[in-house]
Short mmCIF file of C-alpha atoms in Angstrom, two decimals:
data_model
loop_
_atom_site.label_atom_id
_atom_site.label_comp_id
_atom_site.label_asym_id
_atom_site.label_seq_id
_atom_site.Cartn_x
_atom_site.Cartn_y
_atom_site.Cartn_z
CA MET A 1 108.59 -166.04 43.77
CA PHE A 2 109.61 -169.70 43.99
CA ARG A 3 108.36 -172.03 41.28
CA GLN A 4 109.17 -175.72 40.99
CA LEU A 5 109.06 -175.96 37.23
CA CYS A 6 106.59 -173.59 35.61
CA LEU A 7 107.60 -171.83 32.44
CA VAL A 8 105.20 -169.90 30.25
CA LEU A 9 106.35 -170.44 26.69
CA ALA A 10 104.76 -168.80 23.67
CA LEU A 11 104.91 -171.28 20.82
CA ALA A 12 103.74 -171.70 17.24
CA THR A 13 103.23 -174.40 14.63
CA SER A 14 105.58 -176.41 12.46
CA ALA A 15 108.81 -174.68 11.52
CA CYS A 16 109.00 -176.66 8.30
CA GLY A 17 105.59 -175.45 7.14
CA GLN A 18 103.90 -178.88 7.26
CA GLN A 19 101.15 -179.83 9.71
CA PRO A 20 101.77 -183.00 11.73
CA THR A 21 99.14 -185.72 11.52
CA THR A 22 98.13 -188.50 13.88
CA SER A 23 100.41 -190.86 11.97
CA GLN A 24 103.43 -188.81 12.96
CA LYS A 25 104.95 -190.11 16.18
CA LEU A 26 107.30 -188.38 18.55
CA ALA A 27 110.47 -190.38 18.10
CA ALA A 28 111.28 -190.63 21.80
CA SER A 29 107.83 -191.36 23.19
CA LYS A 30 105.99 -193.19 20.40
CA ILE A 31 102.82 -191.43 21.52
CA SER A 32 100.49 -190.05 18.86
CA ILE A 33 99.83 -186.36 19.29
CA PRO A 34 96.16 -185.44 18.68
CA ASP A 35 95.27 -184.21 15.20
CA THR A 36 94.04 -180.84 16.47
CA PRO A 37 95.36 -177.27 16.26
CA ALA A 38 96.65 -177.59 19.82
CA GLY A 39 98.23 -180.95 19.03
CA HIS A 40 99.89 -179.66 15.85
CA THR A 41 101.38 -176.73 17.69
CA PHE A 42 102.66 -178.72 20.63
CA SER A 43 104.17 -181.36 18.36
CA ALA A 44 105.92 -178.74 16.23
CA TRP A 45 107.43 -177.06 19.27
CA LEU A 46 108.51 -180.32 20.86
CA GLU A 47 110.29 -181.53 17.72
CA ALA A 48 112.23 -178.26 17.42
CA PHE A 49 112.96 -178.11 21.14
CA ASN A 50 114.09 -181.72 21.42
CA SER A 51 116.45 -181.30 18.48
CA GLY A 52 118.61 -178.96 20.56
CA ASP A 53 119.71 -177.39 17.27
CA ARG A 54 120.09 -173.61 17.44
CA ASN A 55 119.32 -173.12 13.77
CA ARG A 56 116.10 -175.14 13.93
CA ILE A 57 114.95 -173.37 17.06
CA ALA A 58 115.95 -169.97 15.65
CA ALA A 59 114.09 -170.61 12.39
CA TYR A 60 111.07 -171.77 14.36
CA CYS A 61 111.12 -168.66 16.56
CA GLN A 62 111.70 -166.28 13.67
CA LYS A 63 108.82 -167.64 11.64
CA TYR A 64 106.25 -168.27 14.33
CA GLU A 65 107.23 -166.15 17.32
CA PRO A 66 109.82 -163.43 16.66
CA LYS A 67 109.79 -162.24 20.28
CA LYS A 68 110.80 -165.63 21.66
CA SER A 69 114.40 -165.87 22.87
CA VAL A 70 116.44 -168.60 21.24
CA ASP A 71 118.90 -168.39 24.12
CA ASP A 72 116.10 -168.96 26.63
CA GLU A 73 114.91 -172.00 24.70
CA LEU A 74 118.41 -173.42 24.50
CA GLY A 75 118.95 -172.72 28.18
CA PHE A 76 115.78 -174.59 29.11
CA ARG A 77 116.77 -177.38 26.73
CA GLY A 78 120.08 -177.60 28.54
CA MET A 79 118.32 -177.88 31.91
CA THR A 80 115.94 -180.63 30.79
CA GLY A 81 117.61 -182.41 27.88
CA GLY A 82 114.25 -182.40 26.10
CA PHE A 83 111.00 -184.21 26.86
CA ASP A 84 109.28 -187.51 26.17
CA VAL A 85 105.50 -187.61 25.98
CA ARG A 86 104.12 -190.30 28.29
CA GLU A 87 100.37 -189.81 28.10
CA ILE A 88 97.71 -187.57 26.57
CA LEU A 89 95.63 -186.48 29.55
CA LYS A 90 93.07 -184.18 27.96
CA SER A 91 92.52 -183.07 24.38
CA GLU A 92 90.26 -180.37 22.95
CA LYS A 93 90.51 -178.44 19.71
CA LEU A 94 92.39 -175.52 21.24
CA ARG A 95 93.64 -177.05 24.49
CA LEU A 96 95.85 -179.98 25.37
CA LYS A 97 97.19 -181.50 28.59
CA VAL A 98 100.10 -183.91 28.26
CA LEU A 99 102.16 -185.89 30.73
CA VAL A 100 105.86 -185.50 29.92
CA LYS A 101 109.17 -186.59 31.41
CA ASP A 102 112.43 -184.76 30.95
CA HIS A 103 115.53 -186.56 29.70
CA GLN A 104 118.09 -185.10 32.08
CA ASN A 105 116.51 -185.32 35.52
CA GLY A 106 113.67 -187.78 35.01
CA THR A 107 111.21 -185.15 36.25
CA THR A 108 107.58 -185.86 35.40
CA ALA A 109 105.52 -182.78 34.53
CA ILE A 110 102.18 -181.83 33.07
CA ALA A 111 102.24 -179.63 29.97
CA SER A 112 99.10 -177.52 29.51
CA VAL A 113 98.71 -175.94 26.08
CA GLU A 114 96.21 -173.36 24.84
CA VAL A 115 96.27 -171.99 21.28
CA LYS A 116 94.42 -169.46 19.17
CA ASP A 117 92.11 -170.72 16.46
CA GLY A 118 93.92 -169.96 13.22
CA ASP A 119 96.42 -171.16 10.69
CA PRO A 120 98.94 -171.41 12.19
CA ALA A 121 97.45 -171.96 15.64
CA MET A 122 99.55 -169.57 17.72
CA VAL A 123 99.98 -170.41 21.38
CA GLU A 124 98.21 -168.42 24.04
CA SER A 125 100.13 -170.23 26.78
CA LEU A 126 102.08 -173.38 27.51
CA ASP A 127 102.81 -174.22 31.14
CA LEU A 128 105.10 -177.00 32.34
CA ARG A 129 104.49 -177.96 35.95
CA ALA A 130 106.51 -180.58 37.78
CA MET A 131 104.43 -183.12 39.68
CA PRO A 132 105.08 -182.71 43.43
CA PRO A 133 106.29 -185.84 45.25
CA GLY A 134 103.46 -188.09 46.40
CA THR A 135 100.92 -186.83 43.88
CA SER A 136 99.27 -188.71 41.06
CA VAL A 137 97.98 -187.56 37.70
CA SER A 138 94.41 -187.80 38.98
CA ASP A 139 95.33 -185.36 41.76
CA LEU A 140 96.43 -182.76 39.22
CA VAL A 141 93.95 -183.13 36.37
CA PHE A 142 90.46 -181.99 37.31
CA THR A 143 87.81 -179.49 36.30
CA ILE A 144 86.61 -176.42 38.16
CA ASP A 145 82.94 -175.74 38.86
CA ALA A 146 80.73 -172.66 39.25
CA ALA A 147 81.36 -172.42 42.99
CA THR A 148 85.13 -172.41 42.40
CA ARG A 149 84.89 -169.74 39.72
CA ALA A 150 82.79 -167.51 41.99
CA ARG A 151 85.14 -168.03 44.93
CA VAL A 152 88.21 -167.19 42.86
CA ILE A 153 86.64 -164.06 41.40
CA ASP A 154 85.59 -162.88 44.87
CA GLY A 155 89.03 -163.62 46.31
CA ALA A 156 90.96 -161.97 43.50
CA ILE A 157 88.85 -158.82 43.68
CA ALA A 158 89.24 -158.66 47.47
CA LYS A 159 93.04 -158.87 47.19
CA LEU A 160 93.13 -156.19 44.50
CA ASN A 161 90.93 -153.81 46.49
CA GLU A 162 93.08 -154.39 49.54
CA SER A 163 96.56 -153.94 48.06
CA TYR A 164 96.66 -152.91 44.38
CA VAL A 165 98.84 -149.84 44.00
CA PHE A 166 96.04 -147.69 42.52
CA PRO A 167 92.71 -148.08 44.40
CA ASP A 168 90.66 -146.42 41.66
CA ILE A 169 91.98 -148.84 39.05
CA ALA A 170 91.36 -151.76 41.42
CA LYS A 171 87.70 -150.72 41.54
CA LYS A 172 87.52 -150.44 37.75
CA MET A 173 88.98 -153.94 37.40
CA SER A 174 86.45 -155.24 39.92
CA ASP A 175 83.52 -153.60 38.14
CA ASP A 176 84.62 -154.91 34.75
CA VAL A 177 84.97 -158.52 35.91
CA ARG A 178 81.64 -158.38 37.76
CA VAL A 179 79.92 -157.28 34.55
CA ARG A 180 81.55 -160.14 32.66
CA GLN A 181 80.52 -162.55 35.40
CA LYS A 182 76.88 -161.44 35.19
CA ARG A 183 76.97 -161.86 31.41
CA GLY A 184 78.07 -165.46 31.87
CA GLU A 185 81.45 -165.05 30.18
CA TYR A 186 83.09 -167.44 32.63
CA ASP A 187 80.33 -170.05 32.85
CA SER A 188 81.77 -172.48 30.31
CA VAL A 189 85.37 -172.38 31.60
CA THR A 190 86.19 -175.62 33.44
CA ASP A 191 89.98 -175.68 33.06
CA GLY A 192 91.95 -174.05 35.86
CA ASP A 193 94.77 -172.76 33.68
CA ALA A 194 92.33 -171.31 31.16
CA PHE A 195 90.33 -169.60 33.90
CA ALA A 196 93.44 -168.08 35.46
CA LYS A 197 94.60 -166.80 32.09
CA LEU A 198 91.18 -165.35 31.25
CA LEU A 199 91.01 -163.46 34.55
CA THR A 200 94.57 -162.23 34.05
CA ASP A 201 93.71 -160.95 30.58
CA ASN A 202 90.54 -159.23 31.81
CA PHE A 203 92.30 -157.52 34.73
CA ARG A 204 95.12 -156.39 32.46
CA GLU A 205 92.72 -155.01 29.86
CA VAL A 206 91.73 -152.44 32.46
CA SER A 207 94.98 -151.90 34.37
CA ARG A 208 97.54 -152.42 31.57
CA ASP A 209 99.72 -153.76 34.38
CA LYS A 210 102.01 -156.53 33.12
CA HIS A 211 102.95 -157.60 36.65
CA LEU A 212 99.37 -158.47 37.60
CA ARG A 213 98.66 -162.18 37.21
CA VAL A 214 96.24 -164.87 38.38
CA ASP A 215 97.87 -168.30 38.71
CA PHE A 216 96.43 -171.80 38.92
CA SER A 217 98.20 -174.70 40.63
CA PRO A 218 96.92 -178.28 40.21
CA ALA A 219 98.78 -179.12 43.43
CA LYS A 220 97.41 -177.66 46.66
CA VAL A 221 98.71 -174.18 47.49
CA PRO A 222 100.06 -174.21 51.08
CA ASP A 223 97.86 -172.34 53.56
CA ARG A 224 100.23 -170.24 55.66
CA PRO A 225 101.01 -166.57 56.35
CA GLU A 226 101.75 -164.73 53.11
CA GLY A 227 105.40 -164.02 52.51
CA ALA A 228 106.49 -166.94 54.72
CA PRO A 229 107.93 -169.75 52.55
CA SER A 230 108.72 -173.06 54.22
CA ALA A 231 112.27 -174.08 55.05
CA ASP A 232 112.15 -176.66 52.26
CA GLU A 233 111.05 -174.03 49.75
CA VAL A 234 113.81 -171.66 50.83
CA ALA A 235 116.36 -174.44 50.44
CA GLN A 236 114.98 -175.40 47.03
CA PHE A 237 114.93 -171.75 45.93
CA ARG A 238 118.57 -171.36 46.92
CA LYS A 239 119.45 -174.56 45.09
CA GLU A 240 117.71 -173.35 41.92
CA LEU A 241 119.48 -169.98 42.04
CA GLU A 242 122.84 -171.66 42.47
CA HIS A 243 122.06 -174.14 39.68
CA MET A 244 121.29 -171.17 37.41
CA ASN A 245 124.47 -169.39 38.53
CA CYS A 246 122.14 -166.64 39.77
CA GLY A 247 121.29 -165.79 36.18
CA PHE A 248 124.86 -164.83 35.22
CA ASP A 249 125.23 -166.34 31.78
CA LYS A 250 128.48 -164.90 30.46
CA VAL A 251 131.34 -162.70 31.70
CA GLU A 252 134.23 -162.03 29.35
CA ILE A 253 136.72 -159.49 28.08
CA LEU A 254 136.08 -158.55 24.47
CA SER A 255 138.55 -157.22 21.92
CA GLY A 256 139.80 -153.76 22.85
CA ASN A 257 139.73 -154.57 26.59
CA LEU A 258 135.95 -154.15 26.79
CA GLY A 259 134.22 -155.85 29.69
CA TYR A 260 131.01 -157.76 28.93
CA VAL A 261 128.56 -159.32 31.35
CA LYS A 262 125.24 -160.95 30.46
CA PHE A 263 122.89 -161.82 33.29
CA ASP A 264 119.19 -162.61 33.06
CA MET A 265 117.92 -161.85 36.56
CA PHE A 266 118.66 -159.82 39.68
CA GLY A 267 118.78 -162.53 42.34
CA ASP A 268 118.60 -162.13 46.10
CA PRO A 269 121.96 -160.53 47.06
CA GLU A 270 122.17 -162.66 50.20
CA ILE A 271 122.47 -165.66 47.88
CA CYS A 272 123.76 -164.13 44.66
CA GLY A 273 125.97 -161.33 45.95
CA PRO A 274 129.18 -163.40 45.70
CA THR A 275 128.39 -164.30 42.08
CA ALA A 276 127.81 -160.65 41.16
CA THR A 277 130.99 -159.68 43.00
CA ALA A 278 133.02 -162.26 41.06
CA ALA A 279 131.64 -160.93 37.78
CA MET A 280 132.35 -157.28 38.62
CA ASN A 281 135.85 -158.02 39.86
CA PHE A 282 136.65 -159.97 36.72
CA LEU A 283 135.88 -156.79 34.73
CA ALA A 284 137.63 -154.40 37.10
CA ASN A 285 140.59 -153.65 34.83
CA THR A 286 138.73 -153.22 31.56
CA ASP A 287 138.43 -149.87 29.79
CA ALA A 288 134.61 -149.98 29.54
CA VAL A 289 131.84 -152.33 30.62
CA ILE A 290 128.79 -153.58 28.72
CA PHE A 291 125.79 -154.90 30.68
CA ASP A 292 123.65 -157.17 28.52
CA LEU A 293 120.08 -157.10 29.92
CA ARG A 294 118.29 -158.07 26.72
CA GLU A 295 116.97 -161.26 28.35
CA ASN A 296 116.75 -159.96 31.93
CA GLY A 297 113.26 -160.19 33.44
CA GLY A 298 114.05 -158.39 36.70
CA GLY A 299 114.26 -159.47 40.31
CA ASP A 300 115.33 -158.04 43.65
CA PRO A 301 115.75 -154.23 43.89
CA LYS A 302 118.46 -154.78 46.51
CA MET A 303 120.54 -156.60 43.89
CA VAL A 304 119.91 -153.72 41.47
CA ALA A 305 121.42 -151.37 44.05
CA PHE A 306 124.29 -153.79 44.74
CA VAL A 307 125.38 -153.98 41.09
CA CYS A 308 124.88 -150.22 40.63
CA SER A 309 127.21 -149.65 43.60
CA TYR A 310 130.16 -150.79 41.47
CA LEU A 311 129.58 -147.87 39.09
CA PHE A 312 129.58 -144.94 41.54
CA SER A 313 132.39 -143.62 43.75
CA LYS A 314 130.00 -141.89 46.17
CA ARG A 315 126.74 -142.94 47.82
CA THR A 316 124.06 -142.21 45.22
CA HIS A 317 120.27 -142.15 45.46
CA LEU A 318 118.89 -144.59 42.88
CA ASN A 319 115.17 -145.17 43.40
CA ASP A 320 112.28 -145.14 45.88
CA LEU A 321 109.43 -147.62 46.34
CA TRP A 322 106.13 -146.33 47.74
CA THR A 323 103.74 -148.95 49.14
CA ARG A 324 100.06 -148.11 48.98
CA LYS A 325 98.86 -150.20 51.93
CA THR A 326 101.34 -148.79 54.45
CA ASN A 327 101.95 -145.41 52.79
CA HIS A 328 105.64 -146.11 53.39
CA THR A 329 108.49 -145.12 51.08
CA GLU A 330 111.68 -147.18 50.99
CA GLU A 331 114.79 -145.55 49.56
CA PHE A 332 117.48 -147.38 47.59
CA TRP A 333 121.03 -146.02 47.48
CA THR A 334 124.35 -147.30 46.24
CA SER A 335 126.86 -148.44 48.82
CA PRO A 336 130.14 -146.53 49.09
CA ASP A 337 131.91 -149.83 49.81
CA VAL A 338 131.77 -153.02 47.76
CA PRO A 339 133.83 -156.22 47.77
CA GLY A 340 136.76 -155.72 45.42
CA LYS A 341 137.34 -152.85 42.99
CA LYS A 342 134.79 -150.41 41.62
CA LEU A 343 134.28 -149.55 37.96
CA ASP A 344 133.44 -145.90 38.64
CA GLY A 345 134.69 -143.60 35.93
CA LYS A 346 134.70 -146.31 33.28
CA PRO A 347 132.24 -145.87 30.37
CA ALA A 348 129.19 -148.10 30.81
CA PHE A 349 126.67 -149.39 28.28
CA VAL A 350 123.38 -151.20 28.88
CA LEU A 351 121.84 -153.41 26.16
CA THR A 352 118.03 -153.64 26.16
CA SER A 353 115.16 -155.29 24.32
CA GLY A 354 111.40 -155.50 24.66
CA ARG A 355 112.02 -158.43 27.03
CA THR A 356 114.01 -156.29 29.47
CA PHE A 357 111.54 -155.97 32.34
CA SER A 358 110.89 -154.88 35.92
CA GLY A 359 114.10 -154.76 37.98
CA ALA A 360 116.20 -154.78 34.81
CA GLU A 361 114.28 -151.72 33.71
CA GLU A 362 115.00 -150.06 37.04
CA PHE A 363 118.73 -150.68 36.58
CA THR A 364 118.50 -149.18 33.10
CA TYR A 365 116.32 -146.24 34.19
CA ASN A 366 118.60 -145.45 37.15
CA LEU A 367 121.74 -145.32 35.06
CA LYS A 368 120.09 -143.39 32.24
CA ASN A 369 118.76 -140.62 34.45
CA LEU A 370 122.00 -140.40 36.42
CA LYS A 371 123.78 -140.14 33.04
CA ARG A 372 126.05 -142.98 34.09
CA ALA A 373 125.48 -145.28 31.11
CA THR A 374 124.54 -145.22 27.45
CA ILE A 375 121.43 -147.31 26.77
CA ILE A 376 121.50 -149.21 23.48
CA GLY A 377 118.80 -151.37 21.89
CA GLU A 378 115.01 -151.37 22.08
CA THR A 379 112.44 -149.82 24.40
CA THR A 380 111.98 -152.02 27.46
CA GLY A 381 108.82 -153.87 28.54
CA GLY A 382 107.24 -151.26 30.83
CA GLY A 383 106.71 -152.87 34.26
CA ALA A 384 107.54 -150.72 37.31
CA HIS A 385 105.26 -152.10 40.04
CA PRO A 386 106.66 -154.67 42.51
CA VAL A 387 104.35 -157.63 42.99
CA SER A 388 103.46 -159.90 45.92
CA GLY A 389 101.70 -163.28 45.80
CA HIS A 390 98.40 -163.90 47.61
CA ARG A 391 96.66 -167.23 48.11
CA ILE A 392 93.01 -167.24 47.04
CA ASP A 393 92.14 -170.89 47.73
CA ASP A 394 93.68 -174.35 47.49
CA HIS A 395 94.52 -173.97 43.80
CA PHE A 396 94.54 -170.27 42.85
CA MET A 397 96.82 -167.36 43.67
CA ILE A 398 97.06 -163.78 42.47
CA GLY A 399 100.15 -161.63 42.05
CA VAL A 400 99.16 -158.10 43.12
CA PRO A 401 101.34 -155.09 42.24
CA PHE A 402 101.40 -153.32 45.59
CA ALA A 403 103.90 -150.47 45.19
CA ARG A 404 105.30 -148.08 42.62
CA ALA A 405 108.77 -146.87 41.81
CA ILE A 406 109.56 -143.17 42.15
CA ASN A 407 112.80 -142.01 40.61
CA PRO A 408 114.41 -139.18 42.64
CA ILE A 409 115.24 -137.26 39.45
CA THR A 410 112.15 -137.71 37.26
CA LYS A 411 109.67 -138.18 40.16
CA THR A 412 108.01 -140.89 38.07
CA ASN A 413 108.88 -144.29 36.55
CA TRP A 414 108.71 -146.43 33.41
CA GLU A 415 105.35 -148.15 34.02
CA GLY A 416 103.51 -148.67 30.74
CA THR A 417 106.08 -146.77 28.69
CA GLY A 418 109.31 -148.67 29.15
CA VAL A 419 112.76 -147.12 29.09
CA GLU A 420 113.72 -145.46 25.81
CA PRO A 421 117.29 -146.25 24.71
CA ASP A 422 119.76 -143.48 23.95
CA VAL A 423 120.73 -145.34 20.78
CA LYS A 424 117.83 -147.16 19.14
CA VAL A 425 118.82 -150.30 17.24
CA PRO A 426 117.25 -153.75 16.90
CA ALA A 427 118.11 -155.87 19.94
CA PRO A 428 120.31 -158.32 17.93
CA ASP A 429 122.48 -155.35 16.83
CA ALA A 430 122.88 -153.82 20.29
CA LEU A 431 126.12 -155.56 21.25
CA SER A 432 128.02 -154.71 18.07
CA THR A 433 126.79 -151.12 18.32
CA ALA A 434 127.95 -150.89 21.93
CA GLN A 435 131.36 -152.31 21.05
CA LYS A 436 131.80 -149.74 18.31
CA LEU A 437 130.81 -146.84 20.58
CA ALA A 438 132.96 -148.10 23.44
CA LEU A 439 136.03 -148.36 21.24
CA GLU A 440 135.41 -144.87 19.87
CA LYS A 441 135.20 -143.51 23.43
CA ALA A 442 138.39 -145.30 24.39
CA GLU A 443 140.25 -143.85 21.43
CA SER A 444 139.05 -140.31 22.23
CA ARG A 445 140.22 -140.45 25.86
#
């Protein structure tokens, strides 16, 4: 789903073990960060992020958030060049809203921070949202009232009951939130981001579905038929995919004539097919291929099938998607023909981590059950339900998982369990392990 600039980053406090104070200024902005847990955490992250230094960011992540990807942080740093703080918009003990401007593009955005009460104050969420053209800060910073909370709860529950993949679980989620509503658990929440996160957490406590999410937008959500983005949004989405090289981060030939490709999303094949083709053709004459999906959060199932097509000589049944609302099952097969050469017959390895999610898990699950690849690394995230976005009102949306994957071999999927690797090693060790196994296979052939 298209986003202008909205990244959820899990952060923590000072990597050097010292708490910032109000006397400490951000060098670029000269704005004092509030002397609160939320302020300390945001300041600590910003200093590490703006440094652009891998070691500082890595030390920060290792100490305060081991699951955070250093590569993701550096990638985002490369896109923005870092941030200057322009104004403190709202400050509470555990929440902070800050106006920031990136160095590279001059984009103005609002950073919304929420932390846990503790020492250190670990981040619950940090969203960065670009300000749409023609809007002002006053348009985007406001509080929500009781009528809004009631409307959003009613709308979210209606969408879940209408489309959520398991109707019985949709009812359980509805009942649980209604009880919380009657107890007054939402009465004191006036921040849109905080309310969206709280509802998301409550729905997930019942469903355990990591795809389900309530979102808040300070800018008005367009009122149009669902699934029908505007021409401008389509153009911007295409531009973003191209700017990101469709998620393909690295393609190279390693020692021993081993092919290696790292990509972090499965983009729309109508846009990203040529990029995937170029990557696969570059590896066509290697002796084995390693797919690095340790940072891949998923994407389009049609791209999953497209990349899989390079690994099979014959048309092969990969996966099915059953949609609850229509009771329709869509089948996904490899294509017998692809642009360029296939890699069928060559040993394949897939690297995974706990961050490998959704469509990346399908790719992994497909190849594992077809015995076409060796999976190396950690158990994946466990999200098998495709999601669609639904508008609730002018400022809230909900992502509803509406279908479930059905593997033609196992007759089930990886929802809630993840995909178990064939060779379990910590994610950082997965590549070296794969290289060793690949070379051993090559020598034995």
